[in-house]
mmCIF file of C-alpha atoms in Angstrom:
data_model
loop_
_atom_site.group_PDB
_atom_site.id
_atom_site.type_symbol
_atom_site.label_atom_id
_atom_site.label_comp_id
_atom_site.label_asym_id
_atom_site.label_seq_id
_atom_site.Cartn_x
_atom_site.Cartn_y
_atom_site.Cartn_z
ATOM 1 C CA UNK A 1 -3.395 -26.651 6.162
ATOM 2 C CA UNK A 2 -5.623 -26.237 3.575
ATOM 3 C CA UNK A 3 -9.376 -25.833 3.981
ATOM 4 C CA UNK A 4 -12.518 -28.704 3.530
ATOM 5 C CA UNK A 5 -14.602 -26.239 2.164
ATOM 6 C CA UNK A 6 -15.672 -27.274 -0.940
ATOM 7 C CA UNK A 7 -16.360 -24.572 -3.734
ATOM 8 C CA UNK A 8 -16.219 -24.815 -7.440
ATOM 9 C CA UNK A 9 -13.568 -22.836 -8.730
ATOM 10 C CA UNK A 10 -15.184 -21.200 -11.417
ATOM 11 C CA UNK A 11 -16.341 -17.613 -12.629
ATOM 12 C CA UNK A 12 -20.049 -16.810 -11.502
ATOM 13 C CA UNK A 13 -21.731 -14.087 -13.793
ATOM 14 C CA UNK A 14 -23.159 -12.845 -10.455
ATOM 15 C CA UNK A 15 -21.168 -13.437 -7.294
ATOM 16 C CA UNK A 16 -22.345 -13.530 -4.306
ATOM 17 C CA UNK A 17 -20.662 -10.741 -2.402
ATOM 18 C CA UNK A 18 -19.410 -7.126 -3.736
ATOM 19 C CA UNK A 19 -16.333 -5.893 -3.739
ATOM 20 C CA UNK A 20 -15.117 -2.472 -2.614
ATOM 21 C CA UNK A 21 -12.708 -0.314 -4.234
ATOM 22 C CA UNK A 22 -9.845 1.998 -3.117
ATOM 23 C CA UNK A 23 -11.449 5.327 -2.201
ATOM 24 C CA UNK A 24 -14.551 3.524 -0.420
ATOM 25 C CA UNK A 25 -14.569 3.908 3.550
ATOM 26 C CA UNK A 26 -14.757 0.323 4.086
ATOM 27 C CA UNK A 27 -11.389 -0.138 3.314
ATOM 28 C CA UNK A 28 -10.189 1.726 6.073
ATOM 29 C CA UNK A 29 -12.307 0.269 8.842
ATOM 30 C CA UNK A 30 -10.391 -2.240 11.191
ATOM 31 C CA UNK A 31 -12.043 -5.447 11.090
ATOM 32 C CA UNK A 32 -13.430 -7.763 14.219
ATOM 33 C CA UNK A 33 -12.161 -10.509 15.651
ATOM 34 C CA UNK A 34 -14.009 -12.985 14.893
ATOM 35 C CA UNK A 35 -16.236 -14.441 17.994
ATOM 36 C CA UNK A 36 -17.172 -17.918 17.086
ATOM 37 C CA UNK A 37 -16.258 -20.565 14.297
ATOM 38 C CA UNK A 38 -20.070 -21.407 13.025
ATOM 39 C CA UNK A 39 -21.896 -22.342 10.011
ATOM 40 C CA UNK A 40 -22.834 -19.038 9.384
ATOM 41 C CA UNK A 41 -18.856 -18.246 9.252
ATOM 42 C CA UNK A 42 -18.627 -20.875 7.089
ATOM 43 C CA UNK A 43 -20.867 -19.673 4.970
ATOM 44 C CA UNK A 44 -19.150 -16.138 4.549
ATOM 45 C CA UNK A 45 -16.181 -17.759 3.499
ATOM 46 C CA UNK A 46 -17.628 -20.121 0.825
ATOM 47 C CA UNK A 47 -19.085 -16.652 -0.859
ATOM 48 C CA UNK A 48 -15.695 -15.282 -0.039
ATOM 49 C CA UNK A 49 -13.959 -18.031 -2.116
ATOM 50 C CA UNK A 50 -16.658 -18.046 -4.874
ATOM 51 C CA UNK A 51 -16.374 -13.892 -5.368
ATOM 52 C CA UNK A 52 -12.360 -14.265 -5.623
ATOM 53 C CA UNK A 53 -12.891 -16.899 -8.220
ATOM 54 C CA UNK A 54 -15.558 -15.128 -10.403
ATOM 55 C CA UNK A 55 -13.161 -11.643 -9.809
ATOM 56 C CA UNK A 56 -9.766 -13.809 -10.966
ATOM 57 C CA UNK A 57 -8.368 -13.507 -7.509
ATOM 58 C CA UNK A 58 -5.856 -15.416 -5.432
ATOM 59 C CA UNK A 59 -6.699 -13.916 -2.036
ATOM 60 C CA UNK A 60 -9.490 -11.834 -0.677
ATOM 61 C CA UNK A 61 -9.960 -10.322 3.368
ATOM 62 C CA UNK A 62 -13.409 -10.238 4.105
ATOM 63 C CA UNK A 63 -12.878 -6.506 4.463
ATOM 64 C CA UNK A 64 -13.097 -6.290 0.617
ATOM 65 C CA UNK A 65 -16.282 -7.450 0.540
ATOM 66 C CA UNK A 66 -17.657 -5.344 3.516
ATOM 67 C CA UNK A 67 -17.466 -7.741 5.655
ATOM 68 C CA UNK A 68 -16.008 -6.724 9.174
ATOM 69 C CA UNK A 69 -14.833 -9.813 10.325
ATOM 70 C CA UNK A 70 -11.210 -11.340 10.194
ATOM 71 C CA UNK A 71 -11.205 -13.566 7.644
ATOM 72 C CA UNK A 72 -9.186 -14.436 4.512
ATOM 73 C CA UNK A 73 -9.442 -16.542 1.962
ATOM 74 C CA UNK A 74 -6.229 -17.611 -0.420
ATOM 75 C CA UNK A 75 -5.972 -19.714 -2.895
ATOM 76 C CA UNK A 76 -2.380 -19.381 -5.388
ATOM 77 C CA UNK A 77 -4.010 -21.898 -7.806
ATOM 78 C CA UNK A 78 -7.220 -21.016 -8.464
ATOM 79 C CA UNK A 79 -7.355 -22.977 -12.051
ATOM 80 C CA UNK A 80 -6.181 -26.319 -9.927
ATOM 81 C CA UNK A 81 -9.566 -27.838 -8.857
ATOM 82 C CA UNK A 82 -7.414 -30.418 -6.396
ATOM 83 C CA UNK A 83 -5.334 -27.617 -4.668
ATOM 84 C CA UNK A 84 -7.646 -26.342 -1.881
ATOM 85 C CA UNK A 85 -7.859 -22.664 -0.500
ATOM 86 C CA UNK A 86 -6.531 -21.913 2.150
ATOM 87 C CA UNK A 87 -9.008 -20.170 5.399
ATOM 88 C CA UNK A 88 -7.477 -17.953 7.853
ATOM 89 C CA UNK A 89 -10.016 -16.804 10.523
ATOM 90 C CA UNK A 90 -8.021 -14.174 13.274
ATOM 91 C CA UNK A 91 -4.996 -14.521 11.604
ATOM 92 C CA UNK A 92 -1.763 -12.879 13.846
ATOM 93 C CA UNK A 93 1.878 -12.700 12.671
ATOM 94 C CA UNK A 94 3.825 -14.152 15.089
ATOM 95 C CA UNK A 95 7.424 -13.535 13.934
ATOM 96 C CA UNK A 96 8.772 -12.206 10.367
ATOM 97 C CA UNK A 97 12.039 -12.555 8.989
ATOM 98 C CA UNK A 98 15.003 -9.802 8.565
ATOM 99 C CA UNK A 99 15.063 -10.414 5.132
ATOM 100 C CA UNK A 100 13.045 -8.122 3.147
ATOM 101 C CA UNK A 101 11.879 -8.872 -0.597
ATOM 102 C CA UNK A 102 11.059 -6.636 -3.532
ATOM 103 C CA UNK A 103 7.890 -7.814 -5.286
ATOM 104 C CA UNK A 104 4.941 -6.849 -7.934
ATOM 105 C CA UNK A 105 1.205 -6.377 -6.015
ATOM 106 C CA UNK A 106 -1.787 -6.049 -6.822
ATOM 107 C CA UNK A 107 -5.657 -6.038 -5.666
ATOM 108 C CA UNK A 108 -8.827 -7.426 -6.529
ATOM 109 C CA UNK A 109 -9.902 -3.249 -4.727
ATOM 110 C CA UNK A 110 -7.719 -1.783 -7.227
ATOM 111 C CA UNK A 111 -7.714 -3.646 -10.495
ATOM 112 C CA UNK A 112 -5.225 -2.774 -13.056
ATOM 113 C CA UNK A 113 -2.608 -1.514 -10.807
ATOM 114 C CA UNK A 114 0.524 -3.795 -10.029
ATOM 115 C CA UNK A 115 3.413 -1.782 -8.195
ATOM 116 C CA UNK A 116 6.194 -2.961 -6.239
ATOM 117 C CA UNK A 117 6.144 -3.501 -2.392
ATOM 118 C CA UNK A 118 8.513 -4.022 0.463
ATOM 119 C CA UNK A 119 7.755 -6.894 2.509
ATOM 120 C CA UNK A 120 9.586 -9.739 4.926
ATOM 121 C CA UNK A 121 10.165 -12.718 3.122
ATOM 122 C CA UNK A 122 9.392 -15.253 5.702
ATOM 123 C CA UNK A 123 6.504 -14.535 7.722
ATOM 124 C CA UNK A 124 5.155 -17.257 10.733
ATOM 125 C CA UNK A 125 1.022 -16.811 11.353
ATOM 126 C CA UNK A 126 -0.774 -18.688 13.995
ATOM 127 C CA UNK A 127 -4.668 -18.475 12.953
ATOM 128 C CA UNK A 128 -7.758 -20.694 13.154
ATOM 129 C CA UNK A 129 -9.326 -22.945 10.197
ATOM 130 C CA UNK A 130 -12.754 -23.113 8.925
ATOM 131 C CA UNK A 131 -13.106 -25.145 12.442
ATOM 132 C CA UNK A 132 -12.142 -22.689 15.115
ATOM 133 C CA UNK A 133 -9.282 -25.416 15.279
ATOM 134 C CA UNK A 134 -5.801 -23.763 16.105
ATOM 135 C CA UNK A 135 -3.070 -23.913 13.094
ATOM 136 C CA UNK A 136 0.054 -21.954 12.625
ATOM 137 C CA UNK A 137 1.819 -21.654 8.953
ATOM 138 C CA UNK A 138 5.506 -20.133 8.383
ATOM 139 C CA UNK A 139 5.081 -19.125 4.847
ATOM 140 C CA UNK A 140 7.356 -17.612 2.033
ATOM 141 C CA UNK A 141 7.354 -16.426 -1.687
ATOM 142 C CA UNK A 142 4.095 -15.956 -2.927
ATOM 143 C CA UNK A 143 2.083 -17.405 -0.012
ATOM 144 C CA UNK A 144 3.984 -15.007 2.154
ATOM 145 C CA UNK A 145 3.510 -11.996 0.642
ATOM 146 C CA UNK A 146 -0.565 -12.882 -0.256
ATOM 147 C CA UNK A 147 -1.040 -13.688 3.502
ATOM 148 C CA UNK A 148 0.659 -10.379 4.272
ATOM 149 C CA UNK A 149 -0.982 -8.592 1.861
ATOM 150 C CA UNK A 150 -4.625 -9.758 2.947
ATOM 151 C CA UNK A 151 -3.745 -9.310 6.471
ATOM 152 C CA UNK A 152 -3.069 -5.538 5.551
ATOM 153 C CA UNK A 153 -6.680 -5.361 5.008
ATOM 154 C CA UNK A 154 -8.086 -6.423 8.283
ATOM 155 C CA UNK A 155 -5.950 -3.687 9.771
ATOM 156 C CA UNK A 156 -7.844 -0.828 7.222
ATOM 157 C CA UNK A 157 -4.074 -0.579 5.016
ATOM 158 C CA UNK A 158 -4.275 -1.193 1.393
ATOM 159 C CA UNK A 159 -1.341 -2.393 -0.896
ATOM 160 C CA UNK A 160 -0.643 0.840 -2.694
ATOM 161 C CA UNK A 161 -0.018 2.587 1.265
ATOM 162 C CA UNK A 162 3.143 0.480 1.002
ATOM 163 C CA UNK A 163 4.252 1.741 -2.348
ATOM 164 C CA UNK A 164 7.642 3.959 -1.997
ATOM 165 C CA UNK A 165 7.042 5.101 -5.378
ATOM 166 C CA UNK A 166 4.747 7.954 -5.060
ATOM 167 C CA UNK A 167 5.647 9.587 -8.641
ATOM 168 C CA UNK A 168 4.893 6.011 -10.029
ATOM 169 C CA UNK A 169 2.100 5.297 -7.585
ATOM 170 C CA UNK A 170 -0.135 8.428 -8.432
ATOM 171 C CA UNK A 171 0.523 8.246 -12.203
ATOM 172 C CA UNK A 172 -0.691 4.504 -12.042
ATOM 173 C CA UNK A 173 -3.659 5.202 -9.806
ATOM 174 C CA UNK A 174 -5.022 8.310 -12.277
ATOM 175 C CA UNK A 175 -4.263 6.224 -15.191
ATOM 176 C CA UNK A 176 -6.965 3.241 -13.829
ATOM 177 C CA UNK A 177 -9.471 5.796 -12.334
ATOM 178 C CA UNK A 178 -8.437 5.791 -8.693
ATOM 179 C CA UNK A 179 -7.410 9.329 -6.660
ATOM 180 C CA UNK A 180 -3.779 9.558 -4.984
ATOM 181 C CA UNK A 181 -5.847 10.935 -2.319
ATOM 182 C CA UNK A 182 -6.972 8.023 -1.521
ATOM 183 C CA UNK A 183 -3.854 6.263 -0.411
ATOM 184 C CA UNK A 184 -2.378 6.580 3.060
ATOM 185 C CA UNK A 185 1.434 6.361 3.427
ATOM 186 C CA UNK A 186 2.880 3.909 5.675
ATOM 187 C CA UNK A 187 6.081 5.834 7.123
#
């Protein structure tokens, strides 16, 4: 279900919210359920959805941005002015498929670096909208792997914990600036 909230896809020289990069502590930090559906909620996500568009994004977890809160915002087409974003407030995964995909990832927290990652193709969230209103969404492909890859982030786990890789991982991390050190192995 895509979202009302209306935001001008386009790049702001200043956006309104700062992201955080792999190594920072605010990565890691679980994020909050989030009370109450309210303006000021509202609010959070617009600057959500106007920072992933200045930043070239297609999804961003208020985590990201500092913000403790469970919320994501997702948007595949960002240069589509008629496709709206998508809003995810509390997301949970309710049931993932057996079948597991191979795909390319990568992070508006860790620019530059696109590595493969291991992830159910077919994944079935029940969340709230921009409303509090209950939705659920069984996504695939793309969508899929963008809502499980922001969803990673409300639970403190970045993208490159995921990578099986670790030669490739650390020589792709030191060549963009970033510490293997920083990463934290999903076993």
């Amino acid at each position: 279900m895509p979202s009302e909230i209306a935001v001008e896809k386009k790049k702001l020289k200043n956006p309104p919210l700062e992201l955080h990069y792999l190594g920072d502590r605010v990565l890691r930090q679980a994020a909050k359920r989030v009370a109450k559906v309210d303006d000021e909620i509202r609010q959070v996500v617009r600057e959500m959805l106007q920072t992933m568009y200045s930043k070239d994004g297609i999804g961003l977890a208020a985590p990201q941005v500092g913000i403790h809160k469970q919320l994501i915002v997702i948007d595949l087409e960002p240069d589509n002015a008629a496709n709206q974003p998508l809003v995810m407030i509390n997301p949970t995964i309710k049931q993932v498929s057996s079948d597991i995909s191979v795909a390319q990832e990568g992070c508006l927290s860790i620019p530059n670096v696109y590595l493969d990652v291991k992830r159910p193709e077919v994944v079935e969230i029940a969340y709230k909208d921009e409303y509090g209103r209950p939705r659920t969404l069984k996504a695939n492909d793309l969508l899929g792997r963008c809502i499980q890859h922001e969803m990673d982030h409300l639970n403190g786990v970045v993208f490159v914990d995921r990578v099986e890789n670790s030669l490739t991982l650390a020589q792709e991390l030191s060549k963009n600036g970033f510490s293997y050190q920083a990463v934290k192995p999903i076993k």
